[in-house]
Coordinates of C-alpha atoms in Angstrom, one line a residue:
Chain E
M1493 CA -32.5 16.6 -1.4
I1494 CA -28.9 15.3 -1.3
T1495 CA -27.8 11.8 -0.4
A1496 CA -24.2 11.2 0.8
L1497 CA -22.4 8.0 1.5
G1498 CA -19.5 8.1 4.0
V1499 CA -17.1 5.2 4.0
D1500 CA -14.4 4.4 6.6
P1501 CA -12.2 1.6 5.1
G1502 CA -10.6 -0.9 7.5
L1503 CA -8.8 -4.1 6.9
R1504 CA -11.2 -6.1 9.1
A1505 CA -14.3 -3.8 9.1
T1506 CA -15.3 -1.1 6.8
G1507 CA -17.8 1.4 8.2
Y1508 CA -20.4 3.1 6.0
S1509 CA -23.2 5.5 6.6
V1510 CA -25.9 7.0 4.3
L1511 CA -27.4 10.3 5.1
Q1512 CA -29.9 12.4 3.3
G1513 CA -30.8 16.1 3.7
D1514 CA -31.8 19.5 2.4
R1515 CA -32.0 23.0 3.8
Q1516 CA -34.5 21.9 6.4
G1517 CA -32.4 19.2 8.0
C1518 CA -30.9 15.7 7.5
R1519 CA -31.5 12.2 8.5
L1520 CA -29.7 8.9 8.7
L1521 CA -30.9 6.3 6.1
E1522 CA -28.6 3.5 7.2
F1523 CA -25.3 2.9 8.8
G1524 CA -23.4 -0.3 9.4
V1525 CA -20.2 -2.3 9.1
L1526 CA -19.0 -4.3 6.1
R1527 CA -16.9 -7.3 7.1
T1528 CA -14.8 -9.6 5.0
T1529 CA -14.1 -13.2 5.9
G1530 CA -11.3 -14.7 3.9
P1531 CA -7.6 -14.4 4.8
E1532 CA -6.7 -13.4 1.2
M1533 CA -6.4 -9.7 0.4
A1534 CA -7.5 -10.3 -3.2
A1535 CA -10.7 -12.0 -2.1
R1536 CA -11.4 -9.3 0.5
L1537 CA -11.1 -6.6 -2.2
G1538 CA -13.8 -8.5 -4.2
E1539 CA -16.1 -8.8 -1.1
I1540 CA -15.8 -5.1 -0.2
F1541 CA -16.4 -4.0 -3.8
S1542 CA -19.6 -6.1 -4.1
Q1543 CA -20.9 -4.8 -0.7
I1544 CA -20.2 -1.2 -1.5
E1545 CA -21.9 -1.7 -4.9
A1546 CA -24.9 -3.1 -3.1
V1547 CA -25.2 -0.1 -0.7
I1548 CA -24.9 2.3 -3.7
R1549 CA -27.6 0.4 -5.5
E1550 CA -29.9 0.6 -2.5
Y1551 CA -29.4 4.2 -1.7
P1552 CA -28.0 6.0 -4.8
P1553 CA -25.8 8.8 -3.4
Q1554 CA -24.8 12.0 -5.2
V1555 CA -21.4 11.9 -3.4
M1556 CA -19.2 9.3 -1.7
V1557 CA -16.9 10.6 1.0
L1558 CA -13.6 9.1 2.2
E1559 CA -11.0 10.3 4.6
D1560 CA -8.0 11.9 2.9
V1561 CA -5.6 9.0 2.8
F1562 CA -2.6 11.3 3.2
A1563 CA -3.9 12.8 6.4
H1564 CA -2.2 10.7 8.9
V1565 CA 0.8 8.5 9.4
I1566 CA 0.3 4.8 10.0
F1567 CA 2.4 1.7 9.5
P1568 CA 3.4 1.7 5.8
R1569 CA 2.2 -1.9 5.3
T1570 CA -1.3 -1.0 6.7
A1571 CA -1.4 2.1 4.7
L1572 CA -0.7 0.2 1.5
H1573 CA -3.3 -2.4 2.3
L1574 CA -5.9 0.3 3.1
A1575 CA -5.0 2.0 -0.2
H1576 CA -5.9 -1.2 -2.1
L1577 CA -9.3 -1.3 -0.3
R1578 CA -9.8 2.4 -1.0
G1579 CA -9.1 1.8 -4.7
V1580 CA -11.9 -0.7 -5.1
I1581 CA -14.3 1.4 -2.9
T1582 CA -13.6 4.4 -5.2
L1583 CA -14.1 2.2 -8.2
A1584 CA -17.5 1.1 -7.0
A1585 CA -18.5 4.8 -6.9
V1586 CA -16.9 5.7 -10.2
R1587 CA -18.7 2.9 -12.0
A1588 CA -22.0 4.1 -10.6
G1589 CA -21.4 7.7 -11.6
V1590 CA -21.0 8.9 -8.0
T1591 CA -18.7 11.8 -7.3
V1592 CA -15.9 10.9 -4.9
E1593 CA -14.7 13.4 -2.4
T1594 CA -12.1 13.3 0.3
L1595 CA -12.0 15.2 3.6
T1596 CA -9.2 15.6 6.1
P1597 CA -10.0 14.7 9.7
A1598 CA -9.5 18.3 10.7
A1599 CA -12.1 19.5 8.2
V1600 CA -14.6 17.0 9.6
K1601 CA -13.9 18.0 13.2
R1602 CA -14.2 21.7 12.3
A1603 CA -17.5 21.2 10.6
L1604 CA -19.1 19.0 13.3
A1605 CA -17.5 20.0 16.6
G1606 CA -16.4 23.6 15.9
S1607 CA -12.7 22.9 16.2
G1608 CA -10.2 21.0 14.0
R1609 CA -8.6 19.6 17.1
A1610 CA -11.8 18.2 18.7
G1611 CA -11.5 14.7 20.2
K1612 CA -13.1 11.6 18.8
V1613 CA -15.7 11.4 21.6
Q1614 CA -16.6 15.0 21.1
V1615 CA -17.2 14.4 17.4
Q1616 CA -19.3 11.3 18.1
K1617 CA -21.5 13.3 20.6
S1618 CA -21.9 16.0 18.0
I1619 CA -23.1 13.5 15.4
A1620 CA -25.6 12.0 17.8
R1621 CA -26.9 15.5 18.7
L1622 CA -27.0 16.8 15.1
L1623 CA -28.9 13.8 13.9
G1624 CA -31.0 13.5 17.0
L1625 CA -29.9 10.0 17.7
G1626 CA -30.5 8.5 21.1
V1627 CA -27.2 6.6 21.1
I1628 CA -23.7 7.2 19.8
P1629 CA -23.0 5.1 16.7
P1630 CA -20.3 2.4 17.0
Q1631 CA -16.8 3.6 16.0
H1632 CA -16.5 2.6 12.3
S1633 CA -20.1 3.7 11.5
A1634 CA -19.5 7.0 13.5
D1635 CA -16.5 7.9 11.4
A1636 CA -18.4 7.2 8.2
T1637 CA -21.3 9.2 9.4
A1638 CA -19.1 12.1 10.3
L1639 CA -17.7 12.2 6.7
A1640 CA -21.2 12.0 5.1
L1641 CA -22.5 14.7 7.5
T1642 CA -19.6 17.0 6.7
A1643 CA -20.2 16.6 2.9
L1644 CA -23.9 17.4 3.3
S1645 CA -23.1 20.4 5.4
R1646 CA -20.7 21.7 2.7
R1647 CA -23.6 21.4 0.2
G1648 CA -25.9 23.6 2.3
V1649 CA -27.7 20.9 4.2
A1650 CA -28.9 22.0 7.6
L1651 CA -27.3 20.2 10.5
R1652 CA -30.4 19.4 12.4
P1653 CA -32.5 16.2 12.6
T1654 CA -35.5 15.8 10.3
G1655 CA -37.9 12.9 9.8
V1656 CA -37.5 9.5 11.2
H1657 CA -34.2 7.6 11.1
A1658 CA -34.0 4.1 9.7
L1659 CA -32.7 1.3 11.9
A1660 CA -29.0 0.6 11.7
R1661 CA -27.9 -2.8 10.5
A1662 CA -25.4 -4.9 12.5
Chain R
M1039 CA -0.9 -25.0 -21.6
I1040 CA -0.8 -22.2 -19.1
T1041 CA -1.6 -18.5 -19.8
A1042 CA -0.1 -15.9 -17.5
L1043 CA -0.8 -12.2 -17.4
G1044 CA 1.9 -9.9 -16.0
V1045 CA 1.0 -6.4 -15.0
D1046 CA 3.2 -3.5 -14.0
P1047 CA 1.0 -0.7 -12.6
G1048 CA 2.2 2.8 -13.1
L1049 CA 0.4 6.1 -12.5
R1050 CA 0.7 7.2 -16.1
A1051 CA 1.2 3.9 -17.9
T1052 CA 0.5 0.4 -16.8
G1053 CA 2.4 -2.3 -18.7
Y1054 CA 0.9 -5.7 -19.3
S1055 CA 2.0 -8.9 -21.1
V1056 CA 0.3 -12.1 -21.8
L1057 CA 2.4 -15.3 -22.3
Q1058 CA 1.3 -18.9 -22.9
G1059 CA 3.4 -22.0 -22.5
D1060 CA 3.8 -25.6 -21.7
R1061 CA 6.7 -28.1 -21.2
Q1062 CA 7.8 -27.5 -24.8
G1063 CA 8.2 -23.8 -24.5
C1064 CA 6.4 -20.5 -24.4
R1065 CA 5.3 -17.6 -26.6
L1066 CA 4.1 -14.0 -26.2
L1067 CA 0.4 -13.5 -27.0
E1068 CA 0.4 -9.8 -26.5
F1069 CA 2.1 -7.0 -24.6
G1070 CA 1.3 -3.3 -24.4
V1071 CA 0.8 -0.3 -22.2
L1072 CA -2.6 0.8 -20.8
R1073 CA -2.7 4.6 -20.5
T1074 CA -5.2 6.8 -18.6
T1075 CA -6.2 10.2 -19.7
G1076 CA -8.0 12.2 -17.0
P1077 CA -6.3 14.1 -14.2
E1078 CA -8.6 12.5 -11.6
M1079 CA -7.4 9.5 -9.7
A1080 CA -10.9 8.1 -9.3
A1081 CA -11.6 8.2 -13.1
R1082 CA -8.2 6.7 -13.8
L1083 CA -9.0 3.7 -11.5
G1084 CA -12.2 3.2 -13.6
E1085 CA -10.2 3.3 -16.9
I1086 CA -7.5 0.9 -15.8
F1087 CA -10.1 -1.6 -14.3
S1088 CA -12.0 -1.7 -17.6
Q1089 CA -8.9 -2.1 -19.7
I1090 CA -7.5 -4.9 -17.5
E1091 CA -11.0 -6.6 -17.7
A1092 CA -10.8 -6.4 -21.5
V1093 CA -7.4 -8.0 -21.6
I1094 CA -8.6 -10.8 -19.3
R1095 CA -11.7 -11.3 -21.5
E1096 CA -9.5 -11.6 -24.6
Y1097 CA -6.8 -13.9 -23.2
P1098 CA -8.3 -15.6 -20.1
P1099 CA -5.2 -16.3 -17.9
Q1100 CA -4.9 -18.9 -15.2
V1101 CA -2.7 -16.5 -13.2
M1102 CA -2.2 -12.8 -12.9
V1103 CA 1.2 -11.7 -11.6
L1104 CA 2.1 -8.4 -9.9
E1105 CA 5.3 -7.2 -8.4
D1106 CA 5.3 -7.5 -4.6
V1107 CA 4.3 -4.0 -3.5
F1108 CA 6.4 -4.2 -0.4
A1109 CA 9.5 -5.0 -2.3
H1110 CA 10.9 -1.5 -2.7
V1111 CA 10.8 1.9 -1.0
I1112 CA 9.4 4.8 -3.0
F1113 CA 7.8 8.1 -2.1
P1114 CA 4.8 7.3 0.2
R1115 CA 2.4 9.4 -1.9
T1116 CA 3.3 7.5 -5.0
A1117 CA 3.2 4.1 -3.1
L1118 CA -0.3 4.9 -2.0
H1119 CA -1.5 5.9 -5.4
L1120 CA 0.0 2.8 -6.9
A1121 CA -1.7 0.7 -4.2
H1122 CA -5.1 2.2 -5.3
L1123 CA -4.3 1.1 -8.9
R1124 CA -3.1 -2.3 -7.7
G1125 CA -6.3 -2.7 -5.8
V1126 CA -8.6 -2.4 -8.9
I1127 CA -6.2 -4.4 -11.1
T1128 CA -6.4 -7.2 -8.5
L1129 CA -10.2 -6.8 -8.4
A1130 CA -10.4 -7.3 -12.1
A1131 CA -8.6 -10.7 -11.7
V1132 CA -10.6 -11.8 -8.7
R1133 CA -13.9 -11.1 -10.4
A1134 CA -12.8 -13.2 -13.4
G1135 CA -11.8 -16.1 -11.1
V1136 CA -8.1 -15.5 -12.0
T1137 CA -5.5 -16.4 -9.3
V1138 CA -3.4 -13.4 -8.2
E1139 CA 0.3 -14.0 -7.4
T1140 CA 3.0 -11.5 -6.4
L1141 CA 6.7 -11.9 -7.0
T1142 CA 9.7 -9.9 -5.6
P1143 CA 12.0 -8.3 -8.1
A1144 CA 14.8 -10.6 -6.8
A1145 CA 12.8 -13.7 -7.6
V1146 CA 12.1 -12.5 -11.1
K1147 CA 15.8 -11.7 -11.7
R1148 CA 16.9 -15.0 -10.3
A1149 CA 14.5 -16.9 -12.5
L1150 CA 15.3 -15.0 -15.7
A1151 CA 18.9 -13.8 -15.4
G1152 CA 20.3 -16.3 -13.0
S1153 CA 21.0 -13.8 -10.2
G1154 CA 18.8 -11.9 -7.8
R1155 CA 21.0 -8.9 -8.3
A1156 CA 21.0 -8.8 -12.1
G1157 CA 20.5 -5.4 -13.7
K1158 CA 17.4 -4.2 -15.6
V1159 CA 19.1 -4.4 -19.0
Q1160 CA 20.3 -7.9 -18.3
V1161 CA 16.8 -9.0 -17.5
Q1162 CA 15.4 -7.4 -20.6
K1163 CA 18.0 -9.1 -22.8
S1164 CA 17.2 -12.4 -21.1
I1165 CA 13.5 -11.9 -21.9
A1166 CA 14.2 -11.2 -25.6
R1167 CA 16.4 -14.3 -25.8
L1168 CA 14.1 -16.7 -23.9
L1169 CA 11.1 -15.6 -26.0
G1170 CA 13.1 -15.4 -29.2
L1171 CA 12.1 -11.8 -29.8
G1172 CA 14.1 -9.7 -32.3
V1173 CA 13.8 -6.6 -30.1
I1174 CA 13.8 -5.7 -26.4
P1175 CA 10.2 -4.8 -25.3
P1176 CA 9.7 -1.3 -24.1
Q1177 CA 10.2 -0.7 -20.3
H1178 CA 6.7 -1.1 -18.9
S1179 CA 5.9 -4.1 -21.1
A1180 CA 9.3 -5.7 -20.3
D1181 CA 8.6 -5.6 -16.6
A1182 CA 5.2 -7.1 -17.1
T1183 CA 6.7 -9.8 -19.4
A1184 CA 9.3 -10.7 -16.9
L1185 CA 6.7 -11.2 -14.2
A1186 CA 4.5 -13.4 -16.5
L1187 CA 7.5 -15.4 -17.7
T1188 CA 8.7 -16.1 -14.1
A1189 CA 5.2 -17.3 -13.1
L1190 CA 5.2 -19.7 -16.1
S1191 CA 8.7 -20.9 -15.3
R1192 CA 7.5 -21.7 -11.7
R1193 CA 4.7 -23.8 -13.2
G1194 CA 7.1 -26.0 -15.2
V1195 CA 6.9 -24.1 -18.5
A1196 CA 10.1 -24.4 -20.5
L1197 CA 11.9 -21.0 -21.0
R1198 CA 12.4 -21.3 -24.7
P1199 CA 10.5 -19.9 -27.7
T1200 CA 7.8 -21.9 -29.3
G1201 CA 5.4 -21.0 -32.1
V1202 CA 4.9 -17.6 -33.6
H1203 CA 4.5 -14.5 -31.5
A1204 CA 1.6 -12.2 -31.9
L1205 CA 2.3 -8.6 -32.7
A1206 CA 2.6 -6.2 -29.8
R1207 CA 0.1 -3.4 -29.5
A1208 CA 1.2 0.2 -28.9

């Protein structure tokens, strides 16, 4: 049984998703969005670090997955701010002894929707189907779920629903 | 009496410098270079975080100073890696209740060498003179010292040597 934590860092909202699975199938343990309140970057880094630490404590994962930061071009200022966030999220995993892995968007799309050029909606529908969810998860959580699901798939976990899903938190 | 910690993050070597001062003058408590060993970025983030935490524990500063990350253009990949480092360094300060401040290179040069366009060597010589050091500190430590010294100066600390300097660590 492997547990994977997917994280999608964002300046206002960081999505996360915890999945667990084995050769029989996989299930969603929790997904949600971590929000920060203050206007100060430094304080926000502290908030996100503590919240990721709390998720790791509650559902100890074997692997944490982030999107490859070099995969897409965005505004330099945003990229640098995101890299600060990513630094402290990575640190939370390292300090808990959790392996950190990065995946390109194309690798995620290939694994979940059969093509590296699949659209966002197509990937979201795949996630809902593969996990047997009745609804499509909200954007941030969906991206985090896609990362975790791909990491599990690469470790031999079957991409089909098993057991009962926990409720998602707002 | 104010204590300032200057940090100059680098992928291989992160310079730091701790200065203390008041209206009478200032002195160097310690400067040095934090090095990381492993090839993995994630592990390096953990190492730097722990080492900055240790420096903060030993010389609790009122303020930590970093160079403004948006001040200069470097290779995007390097900038992003540095931003990860900067994220965990900032986190170490935030968790210890230390204020984080950023300064542009021009502001540092203006404060220490009288002109925003002063050269690196000129700034290094100014530091040695203002602190009454017999030698010019090595590059990484010098940049960190310049940041801390500028922060002290902006808080009304006199830029002249006082007391005895501690020995620098390698």
